[in-house]
Amino acid sequence: MPLQPLEPQRLYRQIAEQLRAGMLSGEFAVGTRLPAERELAVQLGVSRPSVREALIALEVEGWVEVRTGSGVYVLERNARSQSTTVGSTGPATAVSPTEWGPLELIRARRVIEGETAALAASLAQPEHIHAMEQALLTMQAEAAQGSAPLDGDRAFHSAIVQASGNAVLVETVHSFWDARRGPLFTRLGGYFETPRSWRTALKEHQTILAAIRAQDPAAARAAMHAHMDKSHSRLSASWQHATPA
């Protein structure tokens, strides 16, 4: 048998594989509730955010159902094998092995975009500031219509990195942001992103813009770090506070 090339796996996928194996072996029987995130994290020696990413991947793929306020339950195997399987929020979908975990993605964005915000505070020209202002207006309009202001959000972060004049940074930030359109981020956001959370995020964006306008790199970096930290916290909140779309 010829050897096949090995591909490095995301940590959340390794966790999901172990949990899936437990379901197939009967360790986690159909209809039973999985151990809590905290307990799984301790048993596996990983962080709770990584466990959450794994559980979301299993839900997207139709292996488990998240019942807010109750826990994560194993779905019946025959139902999982059907293309029309429906979990708690929609049909089962295959997750690409290359998809980034949403919480890990936010941590990476914190590192890069903290610096792009600081650069923007030093380098932004009037047209960049105008683009940021217009992006926030778009966010406000989208939120007022009751929809997630994703177009305005992307435009805002894009305008910040455009001020750097560095094509590598621009492409990096765009790839980070576009990754949030994947099924994992979409499903996780469906639980924890609400009109109220978007209004809060909009205020965080306004703080970032104020620091960039003031040409204060340290304040801009700190404001972006705070925004990313709060975004991470919102998506890591207790399932008791989740509100499925």
Coordinates of C-alpha atoms in Angstrom, one line a residue:
M1 CA 0.0 0.0 0.0
P2 CA 1.6 3.3 -1.1
L3 CA 2.0 5.9 1.7
Q4 CA -0.2 8.9 1.5
P5 CA 0.9 12.5 2.2
L6 CA 0.0 13.6 5.7
E7 CA -1.7 16.9 6.3
P8 CA -1.4 18.7 9.6
Q9 CA -4.8 19.0 11.4
R10 CA -6.2 21.9 13.2
L11 CA -6.4 21.3 16.9
Y12 CA -10.1 21.6 17.0
R13 CA -10.3 18.8 14.3
Q14 CA -8.1 16.5 16.4
I15 CA -10.5 17.1 19.3
A16 CA -13.5 16.5 17.1
E17 CA -12.0 13.2 15.9
Q18 CA -11.6 11.9 19.4
L19 CA -15.1 12.8 20.3
R20 CA -16.4 11.3 17.1
A21 CA -14.5 8.1 17.9
G22 CA -16.2 8.0 21.3
M23 CA -19.6 8.3 19.7
L24 CA -18.8 5.5 17.2
S25 CA -17.5 3.2 20.0
G26 CA -20.6 3.9 22.2
E27 CA -18.7 5.7 24.9
F28 CA -21.0 8.6 24.1
A29 CA -24.3 7.0 23.4
V30 CA -27.0 8.4 21.1
G31 CA -29.2 10.9 22.9
T32 CA -26.8 11.4 25.8
R33 CA -25.3 14.7 26.8
L34 CA -21.5 15.2 26.3
P35 CA -19.4 16.3 29.2
A36 CA -19.2 20.0 29.8
E37 CA -16.7 22.1 27.9
R38 CA -14.6 22.6 31.0
E39 CA -14.5 18.9 31.8
L40 CA -13.6 18.0 28.2
A41 CA -10.8 20.6 28.2
V42 CA -9.3 19.1 31.4
Q43 CA -9.5 15.5 30.1
L44 CA -8.0 16.4 26.7
G45 CA -5.4 18.9 28.1
V46 CA -6.6 21.7 25.8
S47 CA -8.2 25.1 26.1
R48 CA -12.0 25.5 26.4
P49 CA -12.1 27.7 23.2
S50 CA -10.5 24.7 21.3
V51 CA -13.2 22.4 22.7
R52 CA -15.9 24.9 21.7
E53 CA -14.6 25.0 18.2
A54 CA -14.6 21.2 18.0
L55 CA -18.2 21.0 19.3
I56 CA -19.3 23.5 16.7
A57 CA -17.6 21.5 14.0
L58 CA -19.4 18.4 15.1
E59 CA -22.7 20.3 15.2
V60 CA -22.1 21.7 11.7
E61 CA -21.4 18.1 10.4
G62 CA -24.5 16.7 12.1
W63 CA -22.9 14.6 14.9
V64 CA -24.3 16.6 17.8
E65 CA -27.0 19.0 18.7
V66 CA -26.4 22.1 20.9
R67 CA -29.4 22.7 23.1
T68 CA -28.9 26.1 24.7
G69 CA -29.3 26.1 28.4
S70 CA -29.0 22.3 28.5
G71 CA -25.9 21.0 26.8
V72 CA -24.6 19.2 23.7
Y73 CA -26.3 15.9 22.8
V74 CA -25.2 13.1 20.5
L75 CA -27.5 12.6 17.5
E76 CA -28.7 9.3 16.1
R77 CA -26.3 7.8 13.7
N78 CA -28.6 6.9 10.8
A79 CA -29.9 10.5 10.7
R80 CA -26.3 11.7 10.5
S81 CA -25.6 9.7 7.4
Q82 CA -28.4 11.5 5.5
S83 CA -27.7 14.6 3.5
T84 CA -30.9 16.2 4.9
T85 CA -29.8 15.7 8.5
V86 CA -30.9 18.6 10.6
G87 CA -29.2 19.6 13.8
S88 CA -30.3 22.4 16.0
T89 CA -29.8 25.1 13.4
G90 CA -29.7 23.6 9.9
P91 CA -28.6 20.8 7.6
A92 CA -25.3 19.0 8.2
T93 CA -22.4 20.5 6.2
A94 CA -18.9 19.1 5.7
V95 CA -16.2 21.3 7.3
S96 CA -13.1 21.9 5.2
P97 CA -10.0 20.5 6.9
T98 CA -8.3 23.8 6.1
E99 CA -11.0 26.0 7.9
W100 CA -9.6 28.0 10.8
G101 CA -11.2 27.8 14.2
P102 CA -13.2 31.0 14.8
L103 CA -11.8 31.7 18.3
E104 CA -8.2 31.0 17.2
L105 CA -8.8 33.3 14.2
I106 CA -9.8 36.2 16.5
R107 CA -6.6 35.7 18.5
A108 CA -4.6 35.9 15.3
R109 CA -6.5 39.0 14.2
R110 CA -5.7 40.6 17.5
V111 CA -2.0 40.3 16.9
I112 CA -2.0 41.6 13.3
E113 CA -4.8 44.2 13.4
G114 CA -3.5 45.7 16.6
E115 CA -0.5 46.7 14.6
T116 CA -2.4 47.8 11.5
A117 CA -4.5 50.1 13.7
A118 CA -1.3 51.6 15.1
L119 CA 0.1 52.1 11.6
A120 CA -3.1 53.7 10.5
A121 CA -2.9 56.2 13.4
S122 CA 0.5 57.2 12.0
L123 CA -0.1 56.9 8.3
A124 CA -3.8 57.4 7.5
Q125 CA -4.6 60.0 4.9
P126 CA -7.9 61.9 4.8
E127 CA -9.3 59.4 2.3
H128 CA -8.6 56.5 4.6
I129 CA -10.3 58.3 7.5
H130 CA -13.3 59.0 5.2
A131 CA -13.5 55.3 4.2
M132 CA -13.5 54.3 7.9
E133 CA -16.3 56.8 8.6
Q134 CA -18.4 55.5 5.7
A135 CA -17.8 51.9 6.8
L136 CA -19.3 52.8 10.2
L137 CA -22.3 54.4 8.6
T138 CA -22.8 51.3 6.6
M139 CA -22.6 49.2 9.8
Q140 CA -25.2 51.5 11.5
A141 CA -27.5 51.2 8.5
E142 CA -27.2 47.4 8.4
A143 CA -27.8 47.1 12.1
A144 CA -30.8 49.4 11.9
Q145 CA -32.3 47.0 9.4
G146 CA -31.9 44.1 11.8
S147 CA -29.1 42.4 9.8
A148 CA -25.6 41.6 10.9
P149 CA -23.4 44.5 9.6
L150 CA -20.8 42.3 8.0
D151 CA -20.2 44.4 4.9
G152 CA -19.6 47.5 6.9
D153 CA -17.4 45.6 9.4
R154 CA -15.2 44.3 6.6
A155 CA -15.0 47.7 5.0
F156 CA -13.9 49.3 8.3
H157 CA -11.1 46.8 8.9
S158 CA -10.1 47.0 5.3
A159 CA -9.8 50.8 5.4
I160 CA -7.6 50.5 8.4
V161 CA -5.1 48.2 6.8
Q162 CA -5.2 50.0 3.5
A163 CA -3.7 53.0 5.3
S164 CA -0.5 50.9 5.9
G165 CA 0.2 50.8 2.2
N166 CA 1.5 47.3 2.6
A167 CA 0.0 44.8 0.2
V168 CA 1.0 41.8 2.3
L169 CA -0.8 43.2 5.3
V170 CA -3.8 44.0 3.2
E171 CA -4.1 40.5 1.8
T172 CA -3.5 39.0 5.2
V173 CA -6.3 41.0 6.9
H174 CA -8.7 40.3 4.0
S175 CA -8.0 36.6 4.3
F176 CA -8.6 36.7 8.1
W177 CA -11.8 38.6 7.7
D178 CA -13.2 36.5 4.8
A179 CA -12.5 33.3 6.9
R180 CA -15.3 34.4 9.2
R181 CA -17.8 33.6 6.4
G182 CA -17.0 29.9 6.8
P183 CA -19.6 27.5 8.4
L184 CA -17.9 27.3 11.8
F185 CA -17.8 31.1 12.4
T186 CA -21.3 31.4 10.9
R187 CA -22.7 28.8 13.2
L188 CA -20.9 30.1 16.3
G189 CA -22.0 33.7 15.5
G190 CA -25.5 32.5 15.1
Y191 CA -25.5 31.7 18.8
F192 CA -23.8 34.7 20.3
E193 CA -24.0 37.6 17.8
T194 CA -27.1 39.6 18.4
P195 CA -28.4 43.1 17.6
R196 CA -27.2 44.1 21.1
S197 CA -23.7 42.6 20.6
W198 CA -23.4 44.4 17.2
R199 CA -24.3 47.7 18.8
T200 CA -21.6 47.1 21.4
A201 CA -19.1 46.2 18.6
L202 CA -20.0 49.4 16.7
K203 CA -19.1 51.4 19.8
E204 CA -15.8 49.6 19.9
H205 CA -15.1 50.5 16.3
Q206 CA -15.9 54.1 17.0
T207 CA -13.3 54.0 19.8
I208 CA -10.7 52.6 17.3
L209 CA -11.5 55.3 14.8
A210 CA -11.3 58.1 17.4
A211 CA -7.7 56.9 18.3
I212 CA -6.7 56.8 14.6
R213 CA -8.1 60.3 14.1
A214 CA -6.1 61.5 17.1
Q215 CA -3.0 60.0 15.5
D216 CA -2.3 58.1 18.7
P217 CA -0.8 54.7 17.7
A218 CA -0.7 53.3 21.3
A219 CA -4.4 54.1 21.8
A220 CA -5.4 52.7 18.4
R221 CA -3.5 49.5 19.2
A222 CA -5.1 49.2 22.6
A223 CA -8.6 49.9 21.2
M224 CA -8.2 47.2 18.6
H225 CA -6.9 44.7 21.2
A226 CA -9.9 45.5 23.4
H227 CA -12.3 45.0 20.5
M228 CA -10.8 41.6 19.7
D229 CA -10.7 40.5 23.3
K230 CA -14.3 41.5 23.7
S231 CA -15.2 39.7 20.5
H232 CA -13.5 36.6 21.8
S233 CA -15.3 36.8 25.1
R234 CA -18.7 37.2 23.4
L235 CA -18.2 34.0 21.4
S236 CA -16.9 32.2 24.5
A237 CA -19.8 33.1 26.7
S238 CA -21.8 30.5 28.6
W239 CA -24.2 28.5 26.5
Q240 CA -26.8 29.5 29.0
H241 CA -26.6 33.0 27.4
A242 CA -26.7 31.8 23.8
T243 CA -29.6 32.8 21.5
P244 CA -29.7 30.6 18.4
A245 CA -30.7 32.5 15.2

